[in-house]
Amino acid sequence: IHGHVGFSNLPNQIRRKSVKDGFQLTVMVVGESGLGKSTMINTLFDSPIYAPREPLHPAADRPKTIAIESTQAVIEENGVRLRLTVVDTPGFGDFVNNAPSCNPILENIEQRFDAYLSQEHRVRRANLVDTRIHACIYFIQPTGHALKQIDIEFMRHLHHRVNLIPVIAKADTMNDDEIADFKERILSDLEFNGIQIFQAPMYEDDDEESLAEADEIARAIPFAVVGATQRVRTRDGRKVRGRAYPWGVVEVDNPAHCDFGKLRQMLVRTNLEDLREYTNEVLFERWRTEKLLAMGY
Ligand code: GDP
Ligand code: MG
């Protein structure tokens, strides 16, 4: 089972089976209000590399997110179809009760575990519908300073239940040096506070190219992302997704400008199976064990 990276690289036999069963991934976006979470979802679904099969609502003016809501689309890459569900959440400030201990996001993640658990009792394993959250993209404000206390609190509550993938929001507001420094600072803050983020496993039997790719992605965490669905024209006349500034255009899909492409690649290719596996074998198993213990087994 180990050795492959991403659904487009699977051996044909597994791939055929998976296509029949349908590849499926559920991602949640979390973070303070106004950091670009909803825009990022639109950017993911609007990616020119894989066209959504089902047209989505016009992305332009998404209203402020006030409830946890999910959007689904079937995307295709290298002839393999992936059912991608993204769960959007309101910013912390928008909750009625703002205490991290009363956390509707954590509640939502755990409800999904419960739903899976009760399904397991009822139906044959092969028919299970997996609505569990496989990855949680956590948006950090591009302050350039330390992690905020509220982010530390939220991530502390989430990291035992979900694969955390921290990202620096609106990276177009920082320059390269600031981003590099901020990334280091975030990683050391996370470590200091004992917060575990998703660790991509490295498979030694992978070919060199896949290993290099996986390594490059892992090194870029926390990804510095820029979200935009509007097309703008660059100085050299290309039409790209990006954000225009007096001094030039920050391109969403240009790896020299931001890490959006790496984040996307991690989710839908390189670590798709790893995220699903860790969710099932570690996070969900932990939940199941705690449930059983609480019930007195
Ligand atoms: P949410 O509250 O986290 O869902 O944030 P929204 O996606 O609603 O975005 C809030 C505002 O930030 C909107 O005006 C967006 O156009 C803007 N925005 C979103 N992503 C970016 C980004 O990457 N860079 C910049 N500069 N602005 C962004
Ligand atoms: Mg929103």
CSV table of C-alpha atoms and ligand atoms in Angstrom, one decimal:
chain,number,residue,atom,x,y,z
A,1,ILE,CA,0.0,0.0,0.0
A,2,HIS,CA,2.8,2.4,0.8
A,3,GLY,CA,5.1,3.7,-1.9
A,4,HIS,CA,2.6,5.7,-4.0
A,5,VAL,CA,2.1,9.4,-3.8
A,6,GLY,CA,-1.2,10.7,-4.8
A,7,PHE,CA,-4.0,9.3,-6.9
A,8,SER,CA,-2.6,10.1,-10.2
A,9,ASN,CA,0.5,7.9,-9.5
A,10,LEU,CA,-1.3,4.8,-8.4
A,11,PRO,CA,-0.7,1.5,-10.1
A,12,ASN,CA,-3.4,0.9,-12.7
A,13,GLN,CA,-5.2,-1.9,-10.9
A,14,ILE,CA,-5.7,0.2,-7.7
A,15,ARG,CA,-6.5,3.2,-9.8
A,16,ARG,CA,-9.3,1.4,-11.7
A,17,LYS,CA,-10.8,0.2,-8.4
A,18,SER,CA,-10.5,3.7,-6.9
A,19,VAL,CA,-12.1,5.3,-9.9
A,20,LYS,CA,-15.0,2.9,-9.6
A,21,ASP,CA,-15.3,3.5,-5.8
A,22,GLY,CA,-14.6,7.2,-6.4
A,23,PHE,CA,-11.7,9.1,-4.8
A,24,GLN,CA,-13.0,11.4,-2.2
A,25,LEU,CA,-11.4,14.1,0.0
A,26,THR,CA,-13.0,16.4,2.6
A,27,VAL,CA,-11.1,19.5,3.5
A,28,MET,CA,-12.1,22.1,6.1
A,29,VAL,CA,-10.9,25.7,6.3
A,30,VAL,CA,-10.5,27.4,9.7
A,31,GLY,CA,-9.3,30.8,10.9
A,32,GLU,CA,-10.2,34.3,11.9
A,33,SER,CA,-12.7,36.2,9.9
A,34,GLY,CA,-11.6,38.0,6.8
A,35,LEU,CA,-8.4,36.0,6.1
A,36,GLY,CA,-9.5,34.7,2.8
A,37,LYS,CA,-10.9,31.3,3.6
A,38,SER,CA,-13.9,31.5,1.3
A,39,THR,CA,-11.8,33.0,-1.4
A,40,MET,CA,-9.4,30.1,-1.1
A,41,ILE,CA,-12.2,27.6,-1.6
A,42,ASN,CA,-13.2,29.4,-4.8
A,43,THR,CA,-9.6,29.4,-5.9
A,44,LEU,CA,-9.2,25.7,-5.3
A,45,PHE,CA,-12.4,24.8,-7.2
A,46,ASP,CA,-11.7,27.3,-10.0
A,47,SER,CA,-8.2,26.0,-10.6
A,48,PRO,CA,-7.5,26.0,-14.4
A,49,ILE,CA,-5.6,22.7,-14.1
A,50,TYR,CA,-8.7,20.7,-13.5
A,51,ALA,CA,-12.1,22.0,-14.5
A,52,PRO,CA,-15.1,21.2,-12.1
A,53,ARG,CA,-17.6,18.9,-13.8
A,54,GLU,CA,-20.5,20.6,-12.1
A,55,PRO,CA,-20.6,24.3,-12.4
A,56,LEU,CA,-20.4,26.1,-9.1
A,57,HIS,CA,-22.2,29.3,-8.0
A,58,PRO,CA,-20.5,32.4,-9.3
A,59,ALA,CA,-17.6,33.0,-7.0
A,60,ALA,CA,-17.4,36.7,-7.2
A,61,ASP,CA,-19.4,37.9,-4.2
A,62,ARG,CA,-19.6,35.2,-1.6
A,63,PRO,CA,-21.4,36.6,1.4
A,64,LYS,CA,-19.8,36.6,4.8
A,65,THR,CA,-19.8,33.0,6.1
A,66,ILE,CA,-22.1,32.7,9.1
A,67,ALA,CA,-22.6,28.9,9.2
A,68,ILE,CA,-20.6,25.8,8.6
A,69,GLU,CA,-21.3,24.9,5.0
A,70,SER,CA,-19.8,22.6,2.5
A,71,THR,CA,-19.3,22.8,-1.2
A,72,GLN,CA,-18.6,19.8,-3.4
A,73,ALA,CA,-17.2,19.4,-6.9
A,74,VAL,CA,-15.8,16.6,-9.0
A,75,ILE,CA,-12.4,17.5,-10.2
A,76,GLU,CA,-10.3,15.5,-12.6
A,77,GLU,CA,-6.6,15.1,-12.9
A,78,ASN,CA,-4.7,12.7,-15.3
A,79,GLY,CA,-8.0,11.0,-16.1
A,80,VAL,CA,-8.7,10.3,-12.4
A,81,ARG,CA,-11.8,11.7,-10.8
A,82,LEU,CA,-11.7,13.1,-7.3
A,83,ARG,CA,-14.8,14.2,-5.3
A,84,LEU,CA,-13.6,17.2,-3.4
A,85,THR,CA,-15.7,18.6,-0.6
A,86,VAL,CA,-14.6,21.8,1.1
A,87,VAL,CA,-16.2,22.8,4.4
A,88,ASP,CA,-16.2,26.5,5.0
A,89,THR,CA,-16.5,27.8,8.6
A,90,PRO,CA,-17.2,31.2,10.0
A,91,GLY,CA,-14.4,33.2,11.6
A,92,PHE,CA,-14.0,33.0,15.3
A,93,GLY,CA,-15.3,36.4,15.9
A,94,ASP,CA,-18.5,35.4,14.2
A,95,PHE,CA,-19.4,32.7,16.7
A,96,VAL,CA,-22.1,33.5,19.2
A,97,ASN,CA,-19.9,32.0,21.9
A,98,ASN,CA,-16.3,32.9,21.3
A,99,ALA,CA,-14.7,30.6,23.8
A,100,PRO,CA,-12.3,28.1,22.3
A,101,SER,CA,-13.7,25.4,24.6
A,102,CYS,CA,-17.1,25.9,23.1
A,103,ASN,CA,-16.0,25.2,19.7
A,104,PRO,CA,-18.5,24.4,16.9
A,105,ILE,CA,-15.7,23.5,14.6
A,106,LEU,CA,-14.4,20.8,16.8
A,107,GLU,CA,-18.0,19.7,17.4
A,108,ASN,CA,-18.5,19.4,13.7
A,109,ILE,CA,-15.3,17.3,13.3
A,110,GLU,CA,-16.4,15.0,16.1
A,111,GLN,CA,-20.0,14.7,14.8
A,112,ARG,CA,-18.5,13.4,11.6
A,113,PHE,CA,-16.5,10.8,13.5
A,114,ASP,CA,-19.7,9.8,15.3
A,115,ALA,CA,-21.6,9.5,12.0
A,116,TYR,CA,-18.9,7.3,10.6
A,117,LEU,CA,-18.9,5.2,13.8
A,118,SER,CA,-22.6,4.5,13.8
A,119,GLN,CA,-22.5,3.7,10.1
A,120,GLU,CA,-19.8,1.1,10.8
A,121,HIS,CA,-22.2,-0.7,13.0
A,122,ARG,CA,-25.0,-0.7,10.5
A,123,VAL,CA,-23.6,-1.4,7.1
A,124,ARG,CA,-20.9,-3.5,5.5
A,125,ARG,CA,-17.6,-1.7,5.6
A,126,ALA,CA,-17.3,-1.5,1.8
A,127,ASN,CA,-20.4,0.7,1.6
A,128,LEU,CA,-19.3,3.3,4.1
A,129,VAL,CA,-19.8,6.9,3.2
A,130,ASP,CA,-16.8,8.8,4.5
A,131,THR,CA,-17.7,12.4,5.5
A,132,ARG,CA,-14.8,12.8,8.0
A,133,ILE,CA,-12.6,15.8,7.7
A,134,HIS,CA,-9.3,14.6,6.2
A,135,ALA,CA,-7.5,17.9,6.3
A,136,CYS,CA,-8.0,21.2,8.2
A,137,ILE,CA,-6.4,24.2,6.5
A,138,TYR,CA,-5.7,26.7,9.3
A,139,PHE,CA,-5.4,30.3,8.2
A,140,ILE,CA,-2.8,32.5,10.1
A,141,GLN,CA,-3.0,36.3,9.8
A,142,PRO,CA,0.1,37.7,8.0
A,143,THR,CA,1.3,39.8,10.9
A,144,GLY,CA,4.9,38.7,10.7
A,145,HIS,CA,5.0,38.4,14.5
A,146,ALA,CA,4.3,35.5,16.7
A,147,LEU,CA,1.2,33.2,16.6
A,148,LYS,CA,-1.7,34.7,18.3
A,149,GLN,CA,-3.0,33.2,21.6
A,150,ILE,CA,-6.4,32.5,20.0
A,151,ASP,CA,-4.8,30.6,17.2
A,152,ILE,CA,-2.7,28.5,19.6
A,153,GLU,CA,-5.9,27.8,21.6
A,154,PHE,CA,-7.8,26.7,18.6
A,155,MET,CA,-5.1,24.6,17.1
A,156,ARG,CA,-4.6,23.0,20.5
A,157,HIS,CA,-8.2,21.9,20.5
A,158,LEU,CA,-8.1,20.6,17.0
A,159,HIS,CA,-4.7,18.8,16.5
A,160,HIS,CA,-5.7,15.6,18.1
A,161,ARG,CA,-8.8,15.3,15.9
A,162,VAL,CA,-7.7,16.4,12.5
A,163,ASN,CA,-4.7,16.8,10.1
A,164,LEU,CA,-3.7,20.4,10.6
A,165,ILE,CA,-2.2,22.2,7.7
A,166,PRO,CA,-1.3,25.8,8.7
A,167,VAL,CA,-1.1,28.4,6.0
A,168,ILE,CA,-0.1,32.1,6.0
A,169,ALA,CA,-3.1,34.0,4.7
A,170,LYS,CA,-2.8,36.8,2.1
A,171,ALA,CA,0.8,36.2,1.5
A,172,ASP,CA,0.8,39.0,-1.1
A,173,THR,CA,0.9,41.4,1.8
A,174,MET,CA,4.4,40.3,2.8
A,175,ASN,CA,7.7,40.2,1.0
A,176,ASP,CA,9.8,37.0,0.6
A,177,ASP,CA,12.1,37.7,3.5
A,178,GLU,CA,9.2,38.5,5.8
A,179,ILE,CA,7.5,35.2,4.8
A,180,ALA,CA,10.6,33.1,5.3
A,181,ASP,CA,11.1,34.6,8.8
A,182,PHE,CA,7.4,34.3,9.7
A,183,LYS,CA,7.4,30.6,8.6
A,184,GLU,CA,10.2,29.8,10.9
A,185,ARG,CA,8.6,31.7,13.7
A,186,ILE,CA,5.3,29.9,13.2
A,187,LEU,CA,7.0,26.5,13.2
A,188,SER,CA,8.9,27.2,16.4
A,189,ASP,CA,5.7,28.6,18.1
A,190,LEU,CA,3.8,25.4,17.1
A,191,GLU,CA,6.6,23.2,18.4
A,192,PHE,CA,6.9,25.2,21.7
A,193,ASN,CA,3.1,24.9,22.3
A,194,GLY,CA,3.1,21.2,21.5
A,195,ILE,CA,0.8,21.5,18.5
A,196,GLN,CA,1.2,18.7,16.0
A,197,ILE,CA,0.7,19.6,12.4
A,198,PHE,CA,0.3,17.1,9.5
A,199,GLN,CA,3.6,15.3,8.8
A,200,ALA,CA,3.9,14.0,5.3
A,201,PRO,CA,5.4,10.5,5.4
A,202,MET,CA,8.4,10.0,3.0
A,203,TYR,CA,8.4,6.6,1.3
A,204,GLU,CA,11.9,5.4,0.6
A,205,ASP,CA,10.9,3.2,-2.3
A,206,ASP,CA,9.5,6.1,-4.2
A,207,ASP,CA,11.4,7.3,-7.3
A,208,GLU,CA,13.7,10.2,-6.9
A,209,GLU,CA,11.4,12.7,-8.6
A,210,SER,CA,8.4,11.9,-6.4
A,211,LEU,CA,10.6,12.1,-3.3
A,212,ALA,CA,12.0,15.5,-4.3
A,213,GLU,CA,8.5,16.7,-5.0
A,214,ALA,CA,7.1,15.5,-1.7
A,215,ASP,CA,10.1,17.0,0.1
A,216,GLU,CA,9.7,20.4,-1.6
A,217,ILE,CA,6.0,20.5,-0.5
A,218,ALA,CA,6.7,19.4,3.1
A,219,ARG,CA,9.4,22.1,3.4
A,220,ALA,CA,7.0,24.9,2.3
A,221,ILE,CA,4.7,24.4,5.3
A,222,PRO,CA,3.2,26.7,6.5
A,223,PHE,CA,2.2,27.5,3.0
A,224,ALA,CA,2.2,31.2,2.1
A,225,VAL,CA,-1.0,31.4,0.1
A,226,VAL,CA,-2.8,33.9,-2.1
A,227,GLY,CA,-6.4,33.5,-3.2
A,228,ALA,CA,-8.0,35.1,-6.2
A,229,THR,CA,-10.3,34.0,-8.9
A,230,GLN,CA,-10.2,37.2,-11.0
A,231,ARG,CA,-8.0,37.2,-14.1
A,232,VAL,CA,-5.6,40.1,-14.4
A,233,ARG,CA,-3.1,41.0,-17.0
A,234,THR,CA,0.6,40.9,-16.2
A,235,ARG,CA,3.1,43.5,-17.5
A,236,ASP,CA,4.3,41.0,-20.1
A,237,GLY,CA,0.7,40.5,-21.3
A,238,ARG,CA,-0.3,37.2,-19.8
A,239,LYS,CA,-3.7,36.7,-18.3
A,240,VAL,CA,-3.4,35.1,-14.9
A,241,ARG,CA,-5.3,34.5,-11.7
A,242,GLY,CA,-3.9,37.1,-9.3
A,243,ARG,CA,-3.9,40.3,-7.5
A,244,ALA,CA,-2.8,43.5,-9.2
A,245,TYR,CA,-0.7,46.1,-7.4
A,246,PRO,CA,0.9,49.3,-8.7
A,247,TRP,CA,4.2,47.5,-8.7
A,248,GLY,CA,3.0,44.4,-10.5
A,249,VAL,CA,0.8,41.3,-10.2
A,250,VAL,CA,1.0,38.6,-7.6
A,251,GLU,CA,0.1,35.4,-9.4
A,252,VAL,CA,-1.8,32.7,-7.6
A,253,ASP,CA,-0.5,29.9,-9.8
A,254,ASN,CA,3.2,31.0,-10.0
A,255,PRO,CA,5.3,29.0,-7.5
A,256,ALA,CA,7.8,31.9,-7.4
A,257,HIS,CA,5.0,34.1,-6.0
A,258,CYS,CA,3.2,32.0,-3.5
A,259,ASP,CA,2.6,28.4,-2.3
A,260,PHE,CA,-1.0,28.0,-3.5
A,261,GLY,CA,0.1,25.4,-6.1
A,262,LYS,CA,1.9,23.4,-3.5
A,263,LEU,CA,-1.0,23.4,-1.1
A,264,ARG,CA,-3.3,22.2,-4.0
A,265,GLN,CA,-0.8,19.6,-5.1
A,266,MET,CA,-0.5,18.3,-1.5
A,267,LEU,CA,-4.2,17.9,-1.1
A,268,VAL,CA,-5.2,16.4,-4.5
A,269,ARG,CA,-2.1,14.5,-5.4
A,270,THR,CA,1.0,14.0,-3.3
A,271,ASN,CA,-0.6,13.4,0.1
A,272,LEU,CA,-4.2,12.6,-0.7
A,273,GLU,CA,-3.9,9.0,0.5
A,274,ASP,CA,-1.7,9.9,3.4
A,275,LEU,CA,-4.3,12.4,4.7
A,276,ARG,CA,-7.0,9.8,4.4
A,277,GLU,CA,-5.0,7.1,5.9
A,278,TYR,CA,-3.9,9.1,9.0
A,279,THR,CA,-7.5,10.2,9.5
A,280,ASN,CA,-8.7,6.7,9.5
A,281,GLU,CA,-5.9,4.8,11.2
A,282,VAL,CA,-4.8,7.3,13.8
A,283,LEU,CA,-7.3,10.1,14.4
A,284,PHE,CA,-10.5,8.1,14.0
A,285,GLU,CA,-9.1,5.2,15.9
A,286,ARG,CA,-8.2,7.5,18.8
A,287,TRP,CA,-11.7,8.8,18.8
A,288,ARG,CA,-13.2,5.3,18.8
A,289,THR,CA,-10.9,4.2,21.6
A,290,GLU,CA,-11.8,7.2,23.7
A,291,LYS,CA,-15.5,6.6,23.1
A,292,LEU,CA,-15.2,3.0,24.2
A,293,LEU,CA,-13.2,3.9,27.3
A,294,ALA,CA,-15.8,6.5,28.2
A,295,MET,CA,-18.5,3.9,27.9
A,296,GLY,CA,-16.6,1.8,30.4
A,297,TYR,CA,-15.0,-0.9,28.2
B,1,GDP,P1,-13.0,34.8,5.1
B,1,GDP,O1,-13.8,35.6,6.1
B,1,GDP,O2,-11.8,34.1,5.7
B,1,GDP,O3,-13.8,33.7,4.4
B,1,GDP,O4,-12.4,35.8,4.0
B,1,GDP,P2,-13.0,36.1,2.5
B,1,GDP,O5,-12.6,35.0,1.6
B,1,GDP,O6,-14.4,36.5,2.6
B,1,GDP,O7,-12.1,37.4,2.1
B,1,GDP,C1,-12.1,38.6,2.9
B,1,GDP,C2,-11.5,39.7,2.0
B,1,GDP,O8,-10.1,39.4,1.8
B,1,GDP,C3,-12.1,39.8,0.6
B,1,GDP,O9,-12.2,41.2,0.3
B,1,GDP,C4,-11.1,39.1,-0.3
B,1,GDP,O10,-11.1,39.6,-1.6
B,1,GDP,C5,-9.8,39.4,0.4
B,1,GDP,N1,-8.8,38.4,0.1
B,1,GDP,C6,-9.0,37.0,0.1
B,1,GDP,N2,-7.9,36.4,-0.2
B,1,GDP,C7,-6.9,37.3,-0.3
B,1,GDP,C8,-5.5,37.3,-0.5
B,1,GDP,O11,-4.9,36.2,-0.7
B,1,GDP,N3,-4.8,38.4,-0.5
B,1,GDP,C9,-5.4,39.6,-0.4
B,1,GDP,N4,-4.7,40.7,-0.4
B,1,GDP,N5,-6.7,39.7,-0.1
B,1,GDP,C10,-7.5,38.6,-0.1
B,2,MG,MG,-15.8,33.2,4.8
